[in-house]
CSV table of C-alpha atoms in Angstrom, one decimal:
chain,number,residue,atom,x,y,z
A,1,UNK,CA,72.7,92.7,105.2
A,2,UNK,CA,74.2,95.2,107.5
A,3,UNK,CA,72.9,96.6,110.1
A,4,UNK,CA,75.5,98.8,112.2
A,5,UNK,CA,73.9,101.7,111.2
A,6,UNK,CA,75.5,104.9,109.5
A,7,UNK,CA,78.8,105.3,111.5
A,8,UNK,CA,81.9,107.2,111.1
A,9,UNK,CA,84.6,106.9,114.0
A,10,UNK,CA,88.0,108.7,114.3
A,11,UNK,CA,90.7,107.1,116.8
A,12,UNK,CA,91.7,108.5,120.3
A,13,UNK,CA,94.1,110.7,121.3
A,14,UNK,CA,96.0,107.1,122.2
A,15,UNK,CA,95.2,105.9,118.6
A,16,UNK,CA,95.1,102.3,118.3
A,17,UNK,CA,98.3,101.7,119.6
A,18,UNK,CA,101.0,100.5,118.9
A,19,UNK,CA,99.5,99.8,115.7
A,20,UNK,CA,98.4,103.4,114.5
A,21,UNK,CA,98.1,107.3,115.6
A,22,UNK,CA,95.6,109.0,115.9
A,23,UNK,CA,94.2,111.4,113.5
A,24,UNK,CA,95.6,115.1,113.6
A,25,UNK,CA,94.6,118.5,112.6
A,26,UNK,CA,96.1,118.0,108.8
A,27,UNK,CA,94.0,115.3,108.3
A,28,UNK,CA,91.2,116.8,109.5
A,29,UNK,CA,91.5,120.2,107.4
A,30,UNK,CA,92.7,121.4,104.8
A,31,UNK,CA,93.9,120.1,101.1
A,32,UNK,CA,94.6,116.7,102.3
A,33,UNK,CA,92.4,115.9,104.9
A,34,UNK,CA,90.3,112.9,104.6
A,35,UNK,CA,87.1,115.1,104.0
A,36,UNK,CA,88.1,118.1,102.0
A,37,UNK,CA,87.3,121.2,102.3
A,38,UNK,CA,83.7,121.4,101.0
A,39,UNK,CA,82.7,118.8,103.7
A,40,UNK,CA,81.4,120.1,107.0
A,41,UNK,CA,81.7,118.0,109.8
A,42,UNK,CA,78.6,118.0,112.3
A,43,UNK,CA,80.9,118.9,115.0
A,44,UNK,CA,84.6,120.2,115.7
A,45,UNK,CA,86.8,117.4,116.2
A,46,UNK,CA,90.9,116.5,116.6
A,47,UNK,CA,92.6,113.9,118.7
A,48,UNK,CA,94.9,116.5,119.7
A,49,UNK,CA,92.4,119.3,120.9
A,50,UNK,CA,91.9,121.4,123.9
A,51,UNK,CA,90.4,124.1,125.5
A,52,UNK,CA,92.9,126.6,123.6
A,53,UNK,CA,92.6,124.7,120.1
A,54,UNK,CA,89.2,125.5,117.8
A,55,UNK,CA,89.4,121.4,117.3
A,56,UNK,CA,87.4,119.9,120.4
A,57,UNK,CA,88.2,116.5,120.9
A,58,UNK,CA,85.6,114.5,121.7
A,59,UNK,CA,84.8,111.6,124.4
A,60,UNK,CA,82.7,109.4,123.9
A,61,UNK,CA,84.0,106.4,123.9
A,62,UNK,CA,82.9,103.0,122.0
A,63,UNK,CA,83.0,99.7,123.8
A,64,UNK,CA,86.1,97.9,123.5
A,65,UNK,CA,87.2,100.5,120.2
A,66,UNK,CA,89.9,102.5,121.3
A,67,UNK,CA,88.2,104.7,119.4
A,68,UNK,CA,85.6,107.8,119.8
A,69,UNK,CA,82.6,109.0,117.8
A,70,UNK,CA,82.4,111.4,115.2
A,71,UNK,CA,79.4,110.5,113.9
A,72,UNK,CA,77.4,107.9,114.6
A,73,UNK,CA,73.2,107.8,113.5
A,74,UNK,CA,72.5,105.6,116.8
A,75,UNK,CA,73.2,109.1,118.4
A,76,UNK,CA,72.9,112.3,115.7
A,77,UNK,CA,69.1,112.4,115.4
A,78,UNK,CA,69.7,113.7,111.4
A,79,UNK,CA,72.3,111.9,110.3
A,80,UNK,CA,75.0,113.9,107.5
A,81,UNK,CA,74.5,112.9,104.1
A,82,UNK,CA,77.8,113.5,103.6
A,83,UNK,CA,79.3,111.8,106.0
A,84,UNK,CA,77.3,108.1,106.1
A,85,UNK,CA,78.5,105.2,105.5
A,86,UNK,CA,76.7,101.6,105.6
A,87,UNK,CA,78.9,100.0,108.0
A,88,UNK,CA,81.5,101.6,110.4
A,89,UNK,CA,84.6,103.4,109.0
A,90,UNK,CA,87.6,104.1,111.3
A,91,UNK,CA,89.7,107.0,110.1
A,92,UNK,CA,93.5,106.9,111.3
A,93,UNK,CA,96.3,108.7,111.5
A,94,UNK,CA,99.6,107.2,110.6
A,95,UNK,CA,100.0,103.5,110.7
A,96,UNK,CA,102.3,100.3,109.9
A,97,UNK,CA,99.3,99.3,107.6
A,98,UNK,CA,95.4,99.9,107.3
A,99,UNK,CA,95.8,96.6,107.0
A,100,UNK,CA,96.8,95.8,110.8
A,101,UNK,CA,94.4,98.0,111.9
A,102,UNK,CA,91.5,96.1,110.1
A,103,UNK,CA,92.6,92.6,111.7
A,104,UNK,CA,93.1,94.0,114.9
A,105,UNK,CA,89.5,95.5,115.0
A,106,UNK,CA,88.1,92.3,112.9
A,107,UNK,CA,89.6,90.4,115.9
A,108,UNK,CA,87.5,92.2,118.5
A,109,UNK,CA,84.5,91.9,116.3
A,110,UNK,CA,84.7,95.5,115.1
A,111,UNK,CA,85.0,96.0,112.1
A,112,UNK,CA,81.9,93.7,109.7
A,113,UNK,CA,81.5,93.0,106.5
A,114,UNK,CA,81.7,96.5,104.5
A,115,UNK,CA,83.1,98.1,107.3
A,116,UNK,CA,86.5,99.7,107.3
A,117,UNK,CA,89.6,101.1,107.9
A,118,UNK,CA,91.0,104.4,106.4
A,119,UNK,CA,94.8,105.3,107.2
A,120,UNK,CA,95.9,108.7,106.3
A,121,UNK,CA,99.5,107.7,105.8
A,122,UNK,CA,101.2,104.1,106.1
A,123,UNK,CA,104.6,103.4,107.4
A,124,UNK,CA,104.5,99.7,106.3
A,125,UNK,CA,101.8,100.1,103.2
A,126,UNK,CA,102.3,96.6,101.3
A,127,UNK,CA,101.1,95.4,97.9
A,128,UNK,CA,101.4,92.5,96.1
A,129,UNK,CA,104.2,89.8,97.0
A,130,UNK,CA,104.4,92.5,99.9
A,131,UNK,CA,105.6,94.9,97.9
A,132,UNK,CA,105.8,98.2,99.6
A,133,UNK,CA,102.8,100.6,98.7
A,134,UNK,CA,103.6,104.5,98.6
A,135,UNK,CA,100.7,105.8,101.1
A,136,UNK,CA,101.3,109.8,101.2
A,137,UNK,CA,98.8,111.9,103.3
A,138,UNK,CA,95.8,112.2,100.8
A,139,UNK,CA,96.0,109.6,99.2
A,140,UNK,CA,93.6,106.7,100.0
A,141,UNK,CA,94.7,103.3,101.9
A,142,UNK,CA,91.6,101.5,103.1
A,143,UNK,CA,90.9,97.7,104.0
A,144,UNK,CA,87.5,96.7,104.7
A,145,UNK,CA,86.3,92.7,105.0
A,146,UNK,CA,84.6,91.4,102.3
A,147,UNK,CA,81.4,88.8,102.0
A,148,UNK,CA,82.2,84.9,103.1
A,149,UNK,CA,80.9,83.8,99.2
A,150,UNK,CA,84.6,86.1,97.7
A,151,UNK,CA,86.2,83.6,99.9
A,152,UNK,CA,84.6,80.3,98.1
A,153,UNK,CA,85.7,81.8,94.7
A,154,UNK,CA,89.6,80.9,95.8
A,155,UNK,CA,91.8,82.2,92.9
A,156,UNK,CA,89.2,84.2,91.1
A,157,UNK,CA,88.3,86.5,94.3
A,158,UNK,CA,91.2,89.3,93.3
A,159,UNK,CA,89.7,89.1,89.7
A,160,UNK,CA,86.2,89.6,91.3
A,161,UNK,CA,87.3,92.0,93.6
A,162,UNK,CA,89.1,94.1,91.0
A,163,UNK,CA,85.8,93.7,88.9
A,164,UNK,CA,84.1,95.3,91.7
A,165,UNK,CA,86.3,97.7,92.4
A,166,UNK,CA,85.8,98.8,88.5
A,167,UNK,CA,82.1,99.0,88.4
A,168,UNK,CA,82.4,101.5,91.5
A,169,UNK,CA,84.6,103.3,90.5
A,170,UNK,CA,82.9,104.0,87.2
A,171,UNK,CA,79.6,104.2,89.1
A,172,UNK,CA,81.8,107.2,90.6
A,173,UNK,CA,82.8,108.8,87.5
A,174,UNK,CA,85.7,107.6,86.8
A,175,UNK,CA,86.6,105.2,84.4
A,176,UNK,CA,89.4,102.7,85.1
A,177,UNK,CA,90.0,99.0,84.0
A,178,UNK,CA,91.6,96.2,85.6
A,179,UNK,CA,95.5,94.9,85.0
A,180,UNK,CA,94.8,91.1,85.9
A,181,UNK,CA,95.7,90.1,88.6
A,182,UNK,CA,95.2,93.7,90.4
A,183,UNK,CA,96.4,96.8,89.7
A,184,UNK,CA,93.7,99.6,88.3
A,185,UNK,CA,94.4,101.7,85.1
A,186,UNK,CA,92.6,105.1,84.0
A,187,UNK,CA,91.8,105.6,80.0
A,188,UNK,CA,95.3,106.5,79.3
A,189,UNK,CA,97.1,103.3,80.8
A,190,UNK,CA,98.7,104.5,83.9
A,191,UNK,CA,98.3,102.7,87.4
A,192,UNK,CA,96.3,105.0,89.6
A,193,UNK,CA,95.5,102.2,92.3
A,194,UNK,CA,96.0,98.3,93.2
A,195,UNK,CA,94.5,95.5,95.3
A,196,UNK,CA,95.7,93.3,97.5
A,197,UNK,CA,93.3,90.5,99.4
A,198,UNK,CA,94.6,88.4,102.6
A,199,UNK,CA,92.7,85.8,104.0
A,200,UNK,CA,93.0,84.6,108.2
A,201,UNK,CA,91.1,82.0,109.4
A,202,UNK,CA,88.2,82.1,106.6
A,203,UNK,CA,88.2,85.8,106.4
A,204,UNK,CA,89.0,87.7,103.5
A,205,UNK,CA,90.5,90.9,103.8
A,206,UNK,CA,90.5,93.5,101.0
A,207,UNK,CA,93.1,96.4,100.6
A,208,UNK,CA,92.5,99.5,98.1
A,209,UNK,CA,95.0,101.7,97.4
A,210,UNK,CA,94.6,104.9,95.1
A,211,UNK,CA,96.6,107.7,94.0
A,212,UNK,CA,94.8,110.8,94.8
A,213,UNK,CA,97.1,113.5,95.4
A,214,UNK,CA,100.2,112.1,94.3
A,215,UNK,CA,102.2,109.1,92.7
A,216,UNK,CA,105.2,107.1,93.1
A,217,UNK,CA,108.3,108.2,91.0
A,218,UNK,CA,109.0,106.4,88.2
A,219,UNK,CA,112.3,105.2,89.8
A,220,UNK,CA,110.3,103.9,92.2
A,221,UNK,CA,108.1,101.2,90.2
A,222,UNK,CA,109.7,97.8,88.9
A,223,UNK,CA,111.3,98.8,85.3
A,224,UNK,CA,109.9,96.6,82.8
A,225,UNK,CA,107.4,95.2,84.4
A,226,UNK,CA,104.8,98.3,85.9
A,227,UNK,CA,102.7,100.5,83.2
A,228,UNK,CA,103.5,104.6,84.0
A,229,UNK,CA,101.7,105.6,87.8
A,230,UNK,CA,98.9,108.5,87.7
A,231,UNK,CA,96.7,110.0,90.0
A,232,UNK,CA,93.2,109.6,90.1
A,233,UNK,CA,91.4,111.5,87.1
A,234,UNK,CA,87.6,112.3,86.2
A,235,UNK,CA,88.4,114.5,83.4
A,236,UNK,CA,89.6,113.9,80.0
A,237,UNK,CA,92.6,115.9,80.3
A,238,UNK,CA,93.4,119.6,80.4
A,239,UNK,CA,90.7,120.7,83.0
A,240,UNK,CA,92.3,122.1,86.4
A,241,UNK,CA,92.5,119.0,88.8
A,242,UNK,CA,90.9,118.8,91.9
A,243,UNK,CA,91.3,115.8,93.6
A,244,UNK,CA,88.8,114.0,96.0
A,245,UNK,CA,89.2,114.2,99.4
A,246,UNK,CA,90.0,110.1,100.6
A,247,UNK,CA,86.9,109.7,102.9
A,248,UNK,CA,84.5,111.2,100.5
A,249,UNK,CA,85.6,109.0,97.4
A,250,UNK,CA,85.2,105.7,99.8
A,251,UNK,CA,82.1,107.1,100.7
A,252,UNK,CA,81.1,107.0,97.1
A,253,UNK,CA,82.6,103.6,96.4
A,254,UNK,CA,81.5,101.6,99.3
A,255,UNK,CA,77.8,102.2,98.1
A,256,UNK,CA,79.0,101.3,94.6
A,257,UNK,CA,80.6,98.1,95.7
A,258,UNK,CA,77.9,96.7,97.6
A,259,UNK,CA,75.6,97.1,95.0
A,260,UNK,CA,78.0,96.0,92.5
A,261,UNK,CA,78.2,92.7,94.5
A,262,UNK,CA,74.8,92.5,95.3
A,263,UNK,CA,73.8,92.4,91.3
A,264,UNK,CA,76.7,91.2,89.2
A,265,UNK,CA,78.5,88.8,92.1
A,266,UNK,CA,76.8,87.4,94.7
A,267,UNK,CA,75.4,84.2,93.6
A,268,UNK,CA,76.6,83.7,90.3
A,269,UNK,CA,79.2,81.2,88.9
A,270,UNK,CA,82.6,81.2,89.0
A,271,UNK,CA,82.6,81.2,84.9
A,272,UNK,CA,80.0,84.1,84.9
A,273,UNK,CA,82.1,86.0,87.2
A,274,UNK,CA,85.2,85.7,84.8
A,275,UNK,CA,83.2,86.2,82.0
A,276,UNK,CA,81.9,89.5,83.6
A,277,UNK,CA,85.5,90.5,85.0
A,278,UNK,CA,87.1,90.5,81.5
A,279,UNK,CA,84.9,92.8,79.8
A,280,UNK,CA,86.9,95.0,81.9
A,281,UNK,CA,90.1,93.6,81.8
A,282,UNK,CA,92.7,96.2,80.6
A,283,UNK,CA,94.8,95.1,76.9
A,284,UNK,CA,92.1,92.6,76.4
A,285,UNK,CA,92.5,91.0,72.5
A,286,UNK,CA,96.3,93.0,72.7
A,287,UNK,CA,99.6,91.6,72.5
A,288,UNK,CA,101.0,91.6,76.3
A,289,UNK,CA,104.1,90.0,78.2
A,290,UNK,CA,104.0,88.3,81.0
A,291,UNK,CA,107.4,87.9,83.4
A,292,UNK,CA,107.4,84.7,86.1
A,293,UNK,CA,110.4,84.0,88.0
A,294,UNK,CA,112.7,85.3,85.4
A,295,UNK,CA,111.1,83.5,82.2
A,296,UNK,CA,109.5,85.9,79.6
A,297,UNK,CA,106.6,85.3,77.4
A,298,UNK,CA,104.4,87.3,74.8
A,299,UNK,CA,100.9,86.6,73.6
A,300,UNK,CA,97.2,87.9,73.0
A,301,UNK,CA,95.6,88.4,76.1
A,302,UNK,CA,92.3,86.5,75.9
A,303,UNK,CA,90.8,87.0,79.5
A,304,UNK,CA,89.9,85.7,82.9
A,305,UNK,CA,89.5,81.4,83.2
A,306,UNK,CA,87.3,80.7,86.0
A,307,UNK,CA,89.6,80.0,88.7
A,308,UNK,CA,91.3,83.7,88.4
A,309,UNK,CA,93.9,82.5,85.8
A,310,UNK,CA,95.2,84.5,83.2
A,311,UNK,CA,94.1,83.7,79.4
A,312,UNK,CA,96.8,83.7,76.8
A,313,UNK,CA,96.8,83.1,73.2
A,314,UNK,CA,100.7,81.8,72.3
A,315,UNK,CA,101.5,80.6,69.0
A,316,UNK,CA,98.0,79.6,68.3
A,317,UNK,CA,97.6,77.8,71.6
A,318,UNK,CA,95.3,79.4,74.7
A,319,UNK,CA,97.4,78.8,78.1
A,320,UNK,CA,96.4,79.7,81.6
A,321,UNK,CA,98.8,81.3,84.1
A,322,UNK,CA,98.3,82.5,87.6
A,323,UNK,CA,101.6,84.5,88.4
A,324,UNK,CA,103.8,87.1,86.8
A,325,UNK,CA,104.1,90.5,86.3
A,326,UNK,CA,102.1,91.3,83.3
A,327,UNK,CA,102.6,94.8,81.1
A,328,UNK,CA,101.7,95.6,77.1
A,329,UNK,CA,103.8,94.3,74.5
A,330,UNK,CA,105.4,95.8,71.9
């Protein structure tokens, strides 16, 4: 189990260079910052403060990190409520990706299991078949690594992980299902986040993306082939929006996901895990077509197969695929 302690770090002035920036007064305050506004940090912080500036950067530095302490419960006698975390989470400023970040601190022996990286905006955001992800400010892009046992399920891990991912979110009000192989959908069908796993040297690397404050234009998204994109929603329409402020939703859903894993994951078999996973699979039982490499092809979407393939029903026959671009049918 972890045992970092309850930790939240923001980057030096320097950032984590050349990789990332470090966070700046925007991020900090106001209607996109990665705490919002009913959030109050234990002390005044910005990268970019000084004597003249009501943000006071701090300095005390981290071995090795780059980075400096915001919070941290090995020093703050009473640690925030609001503000802990189970394992460390770095909060950035701009970036190529979270993502490079996250090996980059994994690599110094940084960033464990649970721990993470949250970016406020990516220059090189990438999702699947490295795809670029929009990553506004406000918005959340976060990578954290994920237990060795996700890496033994081979092709089911992003069906796991997106499993997981569902059960936090709903554990956090809100409730979305999963588009095999890993894009999340609210109640009314439109993509509010996606998934994307890596793997380096028998370390598996999660990336969450979710639409908070805004969404990519429809011109944007592959035609034909991507349901409608959304932001993030609680409600059931019609109530003013508020949206959650980045930090405080992973907050929320790093508890979740560890003990999502801890009672529906860790330990079980690959076919329980699949079985599990597409309960909440999104057009479950529904006609759906699938595109690979230019070939179409329609059928009932049956589920999840144990080794992360998807299940369809064509012509009376049940066949397993594990690529395409999958939307509803007709």
């Amino acid at each position: 189990m972890i045992n970092n302690g309850h930790a939240l770090l923001v980057a030096l002035k320097n950032g984590l260079a050349p990789l990332a920036e470090p966070l700046d007064c925007e991020d900090m305050r106001g209607p996109r910052s990665q705490f919002g506004e009913e959030v109050v940090l234990p002390r005044p912080v910005c990268a970019f403060g000084d004597a003249a500036d009501p943000c006071v950067r701090l300095d005390a530095l981290i071995p090795r990190s780059r980075a400096v302490v915001l919070f941290d419960s090995r020093l703050e006698p009473n640690p925030s409520p609001e503000l802990s975390v189970p394992a460390h989470t770095y909060l950035i400023g701009r970036c190529t990706s979270a993502f490079d970040v996250a090996w980059d601190l994994h690599g110094l022996a940084l960033l464990p299991v649970w721990g993470a990286v949250s970016a406020s905006t990516q220059s090189g955001g990438r999702g699947q078949m490295r795809k670029p992800w929009h990553s506004p400010r406000g918005n959340l892009h976060v990578c954290f690594p994920l237990p060795e046992d996700l890496l033994r399920l081979a092709g089911l891990a992003s069906a796991a992980v997106g499993y997981l991912c569902v059960l936090a979110f709903r554990a956090a009000g809100y409730t979305l299902s999963l588009k095999w192989p890993n894009d999340l959908l609210d109640v009314s069908g439109r993509k509010v986040g996606g998934i994307l796993l890596e793997e380096k040297n028998g370390v598996l690397m999660a990336g969450l993306g979710v639409n908070l404050q805004e969404a990519p234009d429809a011109e944007t998204l592959r035609r034909h082939s991507a349901p409608p994109a959304g932001v993030l929603f609680a409600g059931e329409g019609g109530e003013e929006y508020a949206p959650p402020a980045p930090f405080g939703l992973w907050r929320a859903l790093v508890y979740a996901l560890i003990e999502a894993y801890e009672n529906h994951v860790r330990g079980k078999s690959p076919a329980a895990i699949a079985r599990a996973a597409e309960a909440h699979l999104a057009w479950k039982d529904r006609l759906v077509h699938l595109e690979d490499g230019g070939r179409g092809l329609s059928g009932f979407c049956r589920g999840v197969s144990p080794a992360g393939g998807l299940l369809l029903q064509v012509d009376g026959l049940e066949q397993e695929h594990f690529s395409g671009s999958l939307f509803a049918g007709d």
